[in-house]
Tab-separated table of C-alpha atoms in Angstrom:
chain	number	residue	atom	x	y	z
D	1	MET	CA	173.773	57.602	140.772
D	2	LEU	CA	173.291	60.847	143.548
D	3	ALA	CA	176.971	60.463	144.329
D	4	VAL	CA	178.094	60.315	141.040
D	5	SER	CA	176.280	63.240	139.126
D	6	TRP	CA	172.924	65.057	140.919
D	7	LYS	CA	172.730	66.080	136.949
D	8	LEU	CA	171.975	62.457	136.275
D	9	THR	CA	170.099	62.287	138.476
D	10	ASN	CA	167.651	64.903	138.298
D	11	ALA	CA	167.504	64.187	134.439
D	12	ALA	CA	166.448	60.008	135.483
D	13	LEU	CA	163.931	61.439	137.818
D	14	LEU	CA	162.510	63.697	135.392
D	15	THR	CA	163.080	61.343	132.275
D	16	PHE	CA	160.336	58.525	134.882
D	17	LEU	CA	158.268	61.828	136.236
D	18	LYS	CA	156.980	62.433	132.824
D	19	PHE	CA	156.659	59.080	131.683
D	20	TYR	CA	154.776	58.349	134.692
D	21	ILE	CA	152.080	61.246	133.600
D	22	TYR	CA	151.995	60.090	130.215
D	23	VAL	CA	151.126	56.598	130.854
D	24	LYS	CA	147.863	58.705	133.582
D	25	TRP	CA	146.755	60.672	130.713
D	26	LYS	CA	146.184	57.493	128.175
D	27	GLN	CA	144.783	55.556	131.185
D	28	SER	CA	142.326	58.425	131.790
D	29	GLN	CA	141.379	59.170	128.203
D	30	LYS	CA	140.465	55.412	127.784
D	31	LYS	CA	138.105	54.877	130.731
D	32	ALA	CA	136.828	58.299	128.963
D	33	GLY	CA	136.190	57.160	126.114
D	34	GLN	CA	134.960	53.620	127.258
D	35	ASN	CA	132.657	56.324	129.658
D	36	VAL	CA	131.227	57.722	126.336
D	37	VAL	CA	130.421	54.405	124.023
D	38	GLY	CA	128.675	52.816	127.650
D	39	SER	CA	127.108	55.819	128.652
D	40	PRO	CA	123.798	55.034	125.499
D	41	TYR	CA	124.197	51.438	126.827
D	42	ALA	CA	123.675	51.900	130.194
D	43	SER	CA	121.071	54.440	130.057
D	44	THR	CA	119.083	52.417	126.975
D	45	LEU	CA	119.480	49.177	129.506
D	46	GLY	CA	118.274	51.571	132.480
D	47	GLY	CA	115.305	52.887	130.052
D	48	LEU	CA	113.996	49.599	129.146
D	49	GLN	CA	114.354	47.839	133.083
D	50	HIS	CA	112.286	50.937	133.446
D	51	MET	CA	109.523	49.889	131.605
D	52	GLU	CA	109.969	46.932	132.657
D	53	ARG	CA	108.796	48.064	136.697
D	54	LYS	CA	106.072	50.413	135.027
D	55	THR	CA	102.347	49.908	134.988
D	56	ASP	CA	100.107	52.891	133.780
D	57	LEU	CA	102.321	53.419	130.385
D	58	ALA	CA	101.072	54.644	127.223
D	59	TYR	CA	99.501	52.778	124.814
D	60	LYS	CA	102.317	52.823	121.949
D	61	PRO	CA	101.844	51.056	118.140
D	62	GLN	CA	104.928	48.498	117.369
D	63	VAL	CA	104.597	47.255	114.376
D	64	LEU	CA	106.553	44.452	112.990
D	65	LEU	CA	105.921	44.330	109.369
D	66	LEU	CA	106.251	41.148	107.266
D	67	CYS	CA	108.047	42.063	104.329
D	68	GLY	CA	110.464	39.414	103.578
D	69	ASN	CA	113.664	41.430	101.175
D	70	PRO	CA	112.866	44.669	101.858
D	71	ALA	CA	114.407	45.456	99.177
D	72	THR	CA	111.580	43.894	96.900
D	73	ARG	CA	109.146	46.074	98.986
D	74	PRO	CA	110.159	49.328	99.388
D	75	ALA	CA	106.777	50.494	98.703
D	76	LEU	CA	105.496	47.615	101.979
D	77	VAL	CA	108.700	49.294	104.201
D	78	ASP	CA	107.612	53.358	103.254
D	79	PHE	CA	104.055	52.673	104.103
D	80	ALA	CA	104.647	51.638	107.084
D	81	ASP	CA	107.356	53.663	107.826
D	82	ASN	CA	104.800	56.765	107.660
D	83	ILE	CA	102.563	55.185	110.352
D	84	ILE	CA	105.795	54.802	112.814
D	85	MET	CA	107.901	57.641	111.702
D	86	GLY	CA	110.927	56.736	114.236
D	87	ARG	CA	108.393	57.378	117.135
D	88	SER	CA	107.715	54.119	118.684
D	89	LEU	CA	109.730	50.671	117.534
D	90	PHE	CA	109.166	49.082	113.905
D	91	ILE	CA	110.475	46.083	113.081
D	92	CYS	CA	110.748	43.659	109.683
D	93	GLY	CA	110.722	40.427	109.953
D	94	PHE	CA	112.015	37.601	106.971
D	95	VAL	CA	111.255	34.171	108.038
D	96	ILE	CA	113.603	32.330	105.170
D	97	PRO	CA	112.908	29.078	103.936
D	98	GLN	CA	116.156	27.159	105.385
D	99	ALA	CA	116.052	24.412	108.351
D	100	MET	CA	117.879	25.599	111.483
D	101	SER	CA	120.740	24.074	111.330
D	102	SER	CA	124.773	26.746	112.295
D	103	ARG	CA	125.327	27.569	107.564
D	104	ALA	CA	121.074	28.506	108.634
D	105	TYR	CA	122.693	31.315	111.067
D	106	ILE	CA	125.301	32.267	109.347
D	107	VAL	CA	122.499	32.946	106.321
D	108	THR	CA	120.083	34.874	109.144
D	109	GLU	CA	123.059	37.239	110.471
D	110	LYS	CA	124.266	38.337	106.781
D	111	VAL	CA	120.710	38.756	105.405
D	112	GLU	CA	119.742	40.790	109.005
D	113	ARG	CA	123.180	42.853	108.124
D	114	GLN	CA	122.325	43.642	104.738
D	115	MET	CA	118.884	44.916	105.415
D	116	SER	CA	120.085	47.268	108.307
D	117	GLU	CA	122.510	48.958	106.209
D	118	TRP	CA	119.268	49.408	103.333
D	119	LEU	CA	116.769	51.133	105.911
D	120	SER	CA	119.731	53.525	107.120
D	121	ARG	CA	119.956	54.129	104.246
D	122	ARG	CA	116.559	54.300	102.598
D	123	GLY	CA	116.290	57.114	106.230
D	124	ILE	CA	113.853	54.084	107.801
D	125	SER	CA	114.300	54.352	111.259
D	126	ALA	CA	113.653	50.616	111.990
D	127	PHE	CA	115.502	47.188	112.839
D	128	ALA	CA	115.929	44.193	111.522
D	129	ALA	CA	114.772	40.836	112.118
D	130	THR	CA	115.153	37.050	110.747
D	131	VAL	CA	114.604	33.271	111.398
D	132	PRO	CA	115.275	30.894	109.204
D	133	ASN	CA	112.041	28.843	109.397
D	134	LYS	CA	111.161	26.027	106.418
D	135	LYS	CA	106.683	26.991	107.529
D	136	LEU	CA	106.389	30.365	106.851
D	137	PRO	CA	103.766	30.386	109.095
D	138	ASP	CA	105.820	28.435	112.408
D	139	GLY	CA	108.334	31.465	111.026
D	140	ALA	CA	106.272	34.786	111.705
D	141	ALA	CA	104.300	33.640	114.719
D	142	THR	CA	108.407	32.818	115.915
D	143	LEU	CA	109.058	36.631	114.644
D	144	LEU	CA	105.531	37.385	117.122
D	145	GLN	CA	107.053	35.862	120.044
D	146	THR	CA	110.910	36.593	120.377
D	147	ALA	CA	111.440	39.928	118.117
D	148	GLY	CA	112.225	42.898	120.673
D	149	VAL	CA	112.411	43.304	123.922
D	150	GLY	CA	110.043	43.739	127.004
D	151	LYS	CA	108.031	46.072	126.944
D	152	MET	CA	109.278	46.919	123.747
D	153	ARG	CA	107.431	44.180	121.992
D	154	PRO	CA	105.146	43.952	118.686
D	155	ASN	CA	101.797	44.860	118.674
D	156	ILE	CA	100.574	45.229	115.898
D	157	LEU	CA	101.344	42.088	112.994
D	158	MET	CA	101.711	43.579	109.885
D	159	VAL	CA	101.048	42.165	106.171
D	160	GLY	CA	99.903	42.930	102.434
D	161	PHE	CA	97.569	41.322	100.612
D	162	LYS	CA	97.942	38.703	99.040
D	163	THR	CA	97.013	39.412	95.537
D	164	ASN	CA	96.783	37.130	92.884
D	165	TRP	CA	95.884	34.558	95.660
D	166	GLU	CA	92.826	32.972	93.611
D	167	LYS	CA	94.710	32.045	90.187
D	168	ASP	CA	95.341	29.032	89.460
D	169	GLY	CA	92.417	27.823	91.861
D	170	ALA	CA	92.955	25.092	93.914
D	171	LYS	CA	96.863	25.084	93.012
D	172	ASN	CA	97.356	28.019	95.132
D	173	LEU	CA	95.628	26.254	98.112
D	174	ASP	CA	98.681	26.000	99.892
D	175	ILE	CA	100.532	29.666	99.533
D	176	ILE	CA	96.375	30.887	100.934
D	177	VAL	CA	96.550	28.011	103.772
D	178	GLU	CA	99.704	29.892	104.765
D	179	TYR	CA	98.217	33.252	104.780
D	180	TYR	CA	95.830	32.387	106.432
D	181	GLU	CA	97.938	30.946	109.298
D	182	ILE	CA	100.010	33.486	109.476
D	183	VAL	CA	97.533	36.135	110.249
D	184	LEU	CA	94.781	33.980	112.163
D	185	ASN	CA	97.948	33.725	114.431
D	186	ALA	CA	98.281	37.026	115.339
D	187	PHE	CA	94.533	37.072	115.725
D	188	GLU	CA	95.270	33.932	118.987
D	189	LYS	CA	98.262	36.384	119.946
D	190	ASN	CA	96.139	38.571	121.299
D	191	VAL	CA	97.473	41.106	118.821
D	192	GLY	CA	96.685	43.821	116.899
D	193	VAL	CA	96.511	43.340	112.812
D	194	VAL	CA	96.791	45.020	109.416
D	195	VAL	CA	96.897	43.758	106.068
D	196	PHE	CA	97.636	46.374	103.634
D	197	ARG	CA	96.456	45.804	99.769
D	198	ASN	CA	98.528	48.825	96.818
D	199	SER	CA	95.224	48.994	94.926
D	200	ASP	CA	95.649	45.888	92.925
D	201	THR	CA	99.424	46.393	91.674
D	202	GLY	CA	100.881	44.581	95.134
D	203	PHE	CA	104.316	45.470	95.790
D	204	ASP	CA	106.549	42.641	95.264
D	205	LEU	CA	109.015	44.239	92.926
D	206	ARG	CA	110.882	41.530	91.863
D	207	GLN	CA	109.976	40.666	88.264
D	208	ARG	CA	110.839	44.535	86.322
D	209	LEU	CA	113.045	44.229	88.687
D	210	ASN	CA	114.773	41.643	86.960
D	211	SER	CA	113.908	42.654	83.969
D	212	ILE	CA	115.740	46.123	83.877
D	213	ASN	CA	119.211	44.317	82.964
D	214	GLU	CA	119.243	42.769	79.966
D	215	GLY	CA	121.567	39.110	80.733
D	216	GLY	CA	123.955	39.689	83.506
D	217	ASP	CA	122.117	38.436	87.220
D	218	ALA	CA	119.181	36.807	85.806
D	219	ASP	CA	120.462	33.354	86.273
D	220	GLU	CA	121.641	35.191	89.627
D	221	ASN	CA	118.964	36.469	90.939
D	222	GLY	CA	116.088	33.465	89.910
D	223	ILE	CA	116.540	31.843	93.262
D	224	ASP	CA	112.935	32.981	95.861
D	225	THR	CA	114.005	33.797	98.657
D	226	ASP	CA	110.673	35.255	99.558
D	227	PRO	CA	108.013	33.691	98.596
D	228	TYR	CA	105.433	35.335	101.734
D	229	PRO	CA	102.365	34.840	100.769
D	230	GLN	CA	101.791	38.041	101.204
D	231	CYS	CA	102.176	39.715	96.732
D	232	ASN	CA	101.238	39.234	93.979
D	233	GLU	CA	104.050	37.150	92.397
D	234	ASN	CA	104.206	35.244	89.614
D	235	ASP	CA	103.823	31.559	91.032
D	236	ASP	CA	105.194	28.936	88.072
D	237	SER	CA	108.639	31.253	88.510
D	238	ARG	CA	108.105	29.937	91.453
D	239	ARG	CA	107.649	26.643	91.635
D	240	SER	CA	110.219	26.621	88.727
D	241	SER	CA	112.971	28.088	91.424
D	242	GLN	CA	111.933	25.664	93.789
D	243	LYS	CA	115.830	23.202	93.776
D	244	SER	CA	118.227	26.832	93.940
D	245	LYS	CA	115.426	28.205	96.684
D	246	GLY	CA	117.618	28.514	100.027
D	247	THR	CA	121.067	28.377	98.934
D	248	VAL	CA	123.282	30.198	101.112
D	249	GLY	CA	124.829	32.030	97.752
D	250	GLY	CA	121.465	32.533	96.439
D	251	ILE	CA	120.430	34.930	99.674
D	252	LEU	CA	123.176	36.367	100.026
D	253	ARG	CA	123.216	37.777	96.388
D	254	THR	CA	119.585	37.561	95.919
D	255	VAL	CA	119.214	40.128	98.601
D	256	ALA	CA	122.286	42.477	98.164
D	257	SER	CA	121.380	42.220	94.987
D	258	PHE	CA	118.136	43.351	94.714
D	259	ILE	CA	119.100	46.066	97.132
D	260	ARG	CA	121.091	47.207	94.463
D	261	ARG	CA	119.215	47.850	91.722
D	262	ASN	CA	116.589	49.524	93.567
D	263	ASP	CA	118.762	52.012	94.692
D	264	ALA	CA	120.322	51.920	90.978
D	265	VAL	CA	116.539	53.020	89.291
D	266	ALA	CA	115.433	55.167	92.119
D	267	ASP	CA	119.057	57.344	92.174
D	268	SER	CA	119.494	57.682	88.116
D	269	GLU	CA	116.562	60.500	88.359
D	270	ALA	CA	117.186	62.357	90.880
D	271	ASN	CA	121.323	61.814	90.917
D	272	ASP	CA	121.100	61.950	87.118
D	273	GLY	CA	123.639	58.457	86.715
D	274	MET	CA	125.284	59.581	89.742
D	275	SER	CA	126.904	56.374	91.496
D	276	ASN	CA	128.145	56.391	95.162
D	277	GLY	CA	131.598	53.754	95.813
D	278	ALA	CA	131.671	54.290	99.132
D	279	ASN	CA	128.781	51.415	99.887
D	280	ARG	CA	128.709	48.130	98.533
D	281	PHE	CA	125.636	47.982	97.215
D	282	GLN	CA	124.905	51.060	95.416
D	283	LEU	CA	127.541	50.349	92.316
D	284	ALA	CA	127.395	52.404	89.654
D	285	ALA	CA	124.448	52.311	87.677
D	286	LYS	CA	123.725	49.861	84.969
D	287	HIS	CA	120.578	51.559	83.951
D	288	SER	CA	118.559	55.015	83.512
D	289	VAL	CA	115.422	56.305	83.202
D	290	LYS	CA	114.761	56.298	79.805
D	291	ASP	CA	111.101	55.666	78.853
D	292	LEU	CA	107.492	55.275	80.357
D	293	HIS	CA	107.861	51.842	81.410
D	294	ASP	CA	110.323	53.125	83.830
D	295	ALA	CA	109.287	55.360	85.128
D	296	GLN	CA	106.434	54.091	86.334
D	297	LEU	CA	108.986	51.889	88.309
D	298	VAL	CA	110.149	54.829	90.324
D	299	MET	CA	107.064	56.633	90.455
D	300	GLN	CA	105.869	52.939	91.859
D	301	LEU	CA	109.698	52.029	93.908
D	302	ASN	CA	108.882	56.422	95.705
D	303	ARG	CA	104.688	56.294	96.080
D	304	PHE	CA	104.445	56.786	99.739
D	305	ARG	CA	107.586	58.790	100.423
D	306	THR	CA	106.037	61.085	97.635
D	307	PRO	CA	103.723	64.146	99.273
D	308	VAL	CA	99.328	63.787	98.898
D	309	SER	CA	98.453	67.309	98.373
D	310	ARG	CA	94.935	67.686	100.269
D	311	GLY	CA	94.868	64.429	100.385
D	312	THR	CA	91.871	62.193	101.438
D	313	ILE	CA	91.751	59.541	103.918
D	314	ASP	CA	88.185	57.690	104.050
D	315	VAL	CA	88.533	55.180	108.105
D	316	TRP	CA	85.088	53.317	107.970
D	317	TRP	CA	85.344	51.798	111.948
D	318	LEU	CA	82.517	49.092	111.977
D	319	ARG	CA	83.308	47.258	115.409
D	320	ASP	CA	85.325	48.412	118.759
D	321	ASP	CA	88.481	47.366	118.627
D	322	GLY	CA	90.211	50.060	120.789
D	323	GLY	CA	90.941	52.328	118.855
D	324	MET	CA	93.053	51.442	116.375
D	325	THR	CA	90.614	51.406	113.406
D	326	LEU	CA	91.509	55.307	114.285
D	327	LEU	CA	94.639	55.565	115.842
D	328	LEU	CA	96.046	54.720	112.046
D	329	PRO	CA	94.873	56.950	109.578
D	330	TYR	CA	95.648	59.643	113.016
D	331	LEU	CA	98.572	59.406	112.918
D	332	LEU	CA	99.271	58.862	108.549
D	333	ARG	CA	97.693	62.933	109.153
D	334	LEU	CA	100.988	64.034	111.097
D	335	PRO	CA	103.655	65.933	109.939
D	336	GLY	CA	106.837	64.078	108.215
D	337	SER	CA	104.079	61.399	106.231
D	338	TYR	CA	102.982	61.334	102.821
D	339	LEU	CA	99.280	62.072	103.931
D	340	LYS	CA	100.181	64.634	105.736
D	341	GLY	CA	96.814	67.297	106.598
D	342	ALA	CA	94.849	64.503	105.356
D	343	ARG	CA	90.852	65.509	105.568
D	344	LEU	CA	89.901	62.621	107.319
D	345	ARG	CA	86.167	61.197	106.239
D	346	VAL	CA	84.816	58.862	109.318
D	347	PHE	CA	82.072	57.117	107.808
D	348	VAL	CA	80.253	54.547	111.156
D	349	GLU	CA	77.125	52.225	110.855
D	350	GLY	CA	73.835	54.067	111.748
D	351	ALA	CA	70.643	52.605	113.981
D	352	ARG	CA	68.808	50.352	113.038
D	353	ASP	CA	65.647	52.454	114.492
D	354	ASN	CA	66.844	55.581	112.403
D	355	ARG	CA	67.876	56.890	115.359
D	356	VAL	CA	70.686	58.556	113.528
D	357	ALA	CA	71.047	62.038	114.628
D	358	ASN	CA	71.755	59.815	118.041
D	359	ASP	CA	74.517	58.234	117.223
D	360	GLN	CA	76.165	60.558	115.475
D	361	LYS	CA	76.422	62.942	118.309
D	362	ASN	CA	77.448	60.286	120.946
D	363	MET	CA	80.227	59.563	117.946
D	364	ALA	CA	81.739	62.590	117.915
D	365	THR	CA	82.229	63.351	121.396
D	366	LEU	CA	84.435	59.866	121.149
D	367	MET	CA	85.977	61.254	117.984
D	368	LYS	CA	87.306	63.960	120.511
D	369	LYS	CA	88.880	62.246	122.423
D	370	PHE	CA	91.533	61.071	119.567
D	371	HIS	CA	91.491	64.839	118.190
D	372	VAL	CA	89.483	63.921	115.228
D	373	ASP	CA	87.400	66.647	113.720
D	374	SER	CA	83.629	65.727	113.421
D	375	SER	CA	82.523	68.132	110.508
D	376	ASP	CA	83.725	64.500	108.260
D	377	LEU	CA	81.422	62.536	110.864
D	378	HIS	CA	78.545	60.157	108.194
D	379	VAL	CA	76.614	57.468	110.059
D	380	ILE	CA	75.520	55.289	106.873
D	381	GLY	CA	72.638	52.666	107.288
D	382	GLY	CA	71.883	49.717	104.936
D	383	PHE	CA	74.326	47.188	106.215
D	384	ASP	CA	71.386	44.838	106.734
D	385	LEU	CA	70.304	44.720	103.117
D	386	PRO	CA	71.148	42.142	100.898
D	387	PRO	CA	74.311	43.051	98.241
D	388	GLY	CA	73.018	42.948	94.610
D	389	LYS	CA	72.792	40.051	92.049
D	390	SER	CA	76.354	41.626	90.745
D	391	THR	CA	78.243	41.401	93.892
D	392	THR	CA	76.687	37.839	94.900
D	393	GLU	CA	78.137	36.334	91.757
D	394	GLU	CA	81.863	38.000	91.936
D	395	PHE	CA	81.722	36.268	95.369
D	396	GLY	CA	80.175	32.718	93.851
D	397	GLU	CA	82.801	33.080	90.812
D	398	LEU	CA	85.943	34.320	93.049
D	399	ILE	CA	85.679	30.998	95.185
D	400	ARG	CA	84.215	28.774	93.274
D	401	PRO	CA	87.636	26.530	92.559
D	402	PHE	CA	87.553	26.456	96.465
D	403	ARG	CA	84.361	24.617	96.859
D	404	ASP	CA	84.091	21.109	98.186
D	405	ASP	CA	83.179	18.669	95.373
D	406	GLY	CA	81.819	16.408	98.211
D	407	SER	CA	85.025	15.073	98.255
D	408	GLY	CA	86.314	16.144	102.072
D	409	LYS	CA	89.280	17.506	101.158
D	410	ARG	CA	90.523	19.745	103.681
D	411	HIS	CA	89.939	23.932	103.564
D	412	PHE	CA	87.628	23.094	100.892
D	413	ILE	CA	84.571	25.549	100.518
D	414	THR	CA	81.661	23.159	102.234
D	415	ASP	CA	77.778	23.611	101.617
D	416	GLU	CA	77.222	23.577	104.847
D	417	ASP	CA	80.139	26.428	106.007
D	418	LEU	CA	78.793	29.136	103.164
D	419	GLN	CA	75.102	28.337	104.729
D	420	ASN	CA	76.952	28.851	108.598
D	421	LEU	CA	78.341	32.229	107.306
D	422	ARG	CA	75.829	33.785	104.984
D	423	GLN	CA	74.878	36.444	107.096
D	424	LYS	CA	78.250	37.604	107.079
D	425	THR	CA	79.160	36.938	103.793
D	426	GLY	CA	76.462	39.209	102.518
D	427	ARG	CA	77.068	41.473	105.132
D	428	TYR	CA	80.673	41.456	103.352
D	429	LEU	CA	78.852	41.538	100.125
D	430	ARG	CA	76.949	44.240	101.789
D	431	THR	CA	79.884	46.186	103.191
D	432	SER	CA	82.733	45.959	99.852
D	433	GLU	CA	79.344	47.658	98.482
D	434	LEU	CA	78.158	51.123	99.925
D	435	VAL	CA	82.785	51.369	100.792
D	436	GLN	CA	82.987	51.530	96.867
D	437	GLN	CA	79.979	54.028	96.438
D	438	TYR	CA	81.372	56.247	98.793
D	439	SER	CA	85.313	55.891	98.980
D	440	ARG	CA	86.636	55.240	95.033
D	441	GLU	CA	88.344	59.164	95.345
D	442	SER	CA	89.748	59.241	98.750
D	443	ASP	CA	93.642	58.034	99.387
D	444	LEU	CA	93.412	55.217	100.881
D	445	VAL	CA	90.609	54.088	102.720
D	446	VAL	CA	90.842	52.055	105.894
D	447	VAL	CA	88.804	49.414	106.878
D	448	THR	CA	87.854	47.336	109.954
D	449	MET	CA	88.840	44.059	109.582
D	450	PRO	CA	87.210	40.665	110.447
D	451	ILE	CA	87.801	38.583	112.419
D	452	PRO	CA	87.769	34.571	111.150
D	453	ARG	CA	87.193	31.526	113.464
D	454	ARG	CA	89.572	28.432	113.222
D	455	SER	CA	86.759	26.109	113.943
D	456	THR	CA	84.380	27.725	111.117
D	457	THR	CA	86.267	29.562	108.772
D	458	PRO	CA	87.923	28.711	105.713
D	459	PRO	CA	90.959	30.261	104.107
D	460	PRO	CA	89.521	30.439	101.316
D	461	LEU	CA	86.612	31.922	102.392
D	462	TYR	CA	88.418	34.350	104.794
D	463	VAL	CA	90.567	35.353	101.723
D	464	ALA	CA	87.731	36.244	99.691
D	465	TRP	CA	86.228	38.478	102.210
D	466	LEU	CA	89.271	39.825	102.931
D	467	GLU	CA	89.488	40.448	99.167
D	468	MET	CA	85.639	41.951	98.570
D	469	LEU	CA	86.629	44.286	100.971
D	470	SER	CA	89.293	45.411	99.220
D	471	ARG	CA	88.666	44.816	96.400
D	472	ASN	CA	89.126	47.673	92.978
D	473	LEU	CA	89.999	50.755	95.705
D	474	PRO	CA	92.638	53.089	95.977
D	475	PRO	CA	95.206	51.809	98.707
D	476	THR	CA	93.742	50.002	101.853
D	477	ILE	CA	94.249	48.932	104.812
D	478	LEU	CA	91.744	46.753	107.175
D	479	VAL	CA	92.312	46.870	110.870
D	480	ARG	CA	91.560	45.329	113.362
D	481	GLY	CA	92.463	46.182	116.934
D	482	ASN	CA	93.611	43.732	120.238
D	483	ARG	CA	90.224	45.635	122.073
D	484	GLN	CA	93.588	47.330	124.156
D	485	SER	CA	92.207	50.441	124.479
D	486	VAL	CA	95.064	53.480	122.548
D	487	LEU	CA	92.899	56.477	124.384
D	488	SER	CA	96.089	56.656	126.567
D	489	TYR	CA	98.173	57.694	123.194
D	490	PHE	CA	97.020	60.919	123.791
D	491	ASP	CA	98.268	61.238	127.588
């Protein structure tokens, strides 16, 4: 070519050089993109490995919330988010009532993705975790053991309280036993346990959300994909849906439908009927807030997202559990929480020999470590007094359907059980009287939670204790730490 024309030779060389430069530039751009994408992954992986090697990590509350379908219990998820606020690990767990199979794994993957989208749209920094299991306690135990990685694993299990558990008496015994097993398994796993009761309202909004749309979705969404024993659901409708529950399409439709309707109701008031077509779960609203009942539903959906001015948190610290009973109220007072800056009142048991002043001084010293003002420390006596007659009768009526009639039925309450646990029962009933006496007007009540013993505490009796400790009160959390000191949280 050079012999033919030096001009053609130069043109060919120039073309080749340009092509070579272009190829090298594209390769450098591709590598740069890979580095940008890979950098967060590498740093996250390195951080987890570094945490695994450290032995003196500060305590962080890492919560696994058994919420089922979060779109049907937004208040429960919101409350847990008020505690975490993106500062530590938060996982929303859903046990899907299906046997393990290839189809079940497909369902869990899709439901998990939909849950993640819902959490993101609601502005909640949480991970979704699902597991298929027909037995709820086994599924919850699986989540508790497998969720997270390394030291980023849950150290607190949180569930909602099972309201209306005593309804229909012994017919609900299986549900009560499931709930009891979930809590007991967590204690045996040595993690902290939090049971949250939303007054007597409960959390499950499925029935009210179903009533929003006229016709249309009723049959499609009658499937009960989430029979978690932690909400106030209609047990008759639950039993009637057993045949249809657990189908692949049913589970996906239920989650997507409640996500859609939840957002439609909550957004209709704020956006005045505007719809967002970009997200496939937020379709054009079928409903607008037109009457008082609908307005109440919107308020309930956003109850724990609405700031409370000059709120009050009452803490009944009755056992040393490592300090978690005080840590959670402390976190709920931080900026971003609906109870930001709330007044904190701490109630503790006084000494039997009337050394109240000395007890108050010792507790005030401990409270300084939690950065809690000691001016609202109250040392209360009278815990060892017998409960009143009306309280005793109320409790007796509560457990009456679950008393053993002499046939020796499993999980029923025998006379021997009541006799052996008479002192504990009397103490919890007396505590319930004191809590109602002092804390009925507060915005949140925190009470140290009793620990059951598998061999001696029948499930209905234990749930009855929790019922009495939280009945007729504002929103209440029953808390029990695992005795691991949380003081390092402030380091």
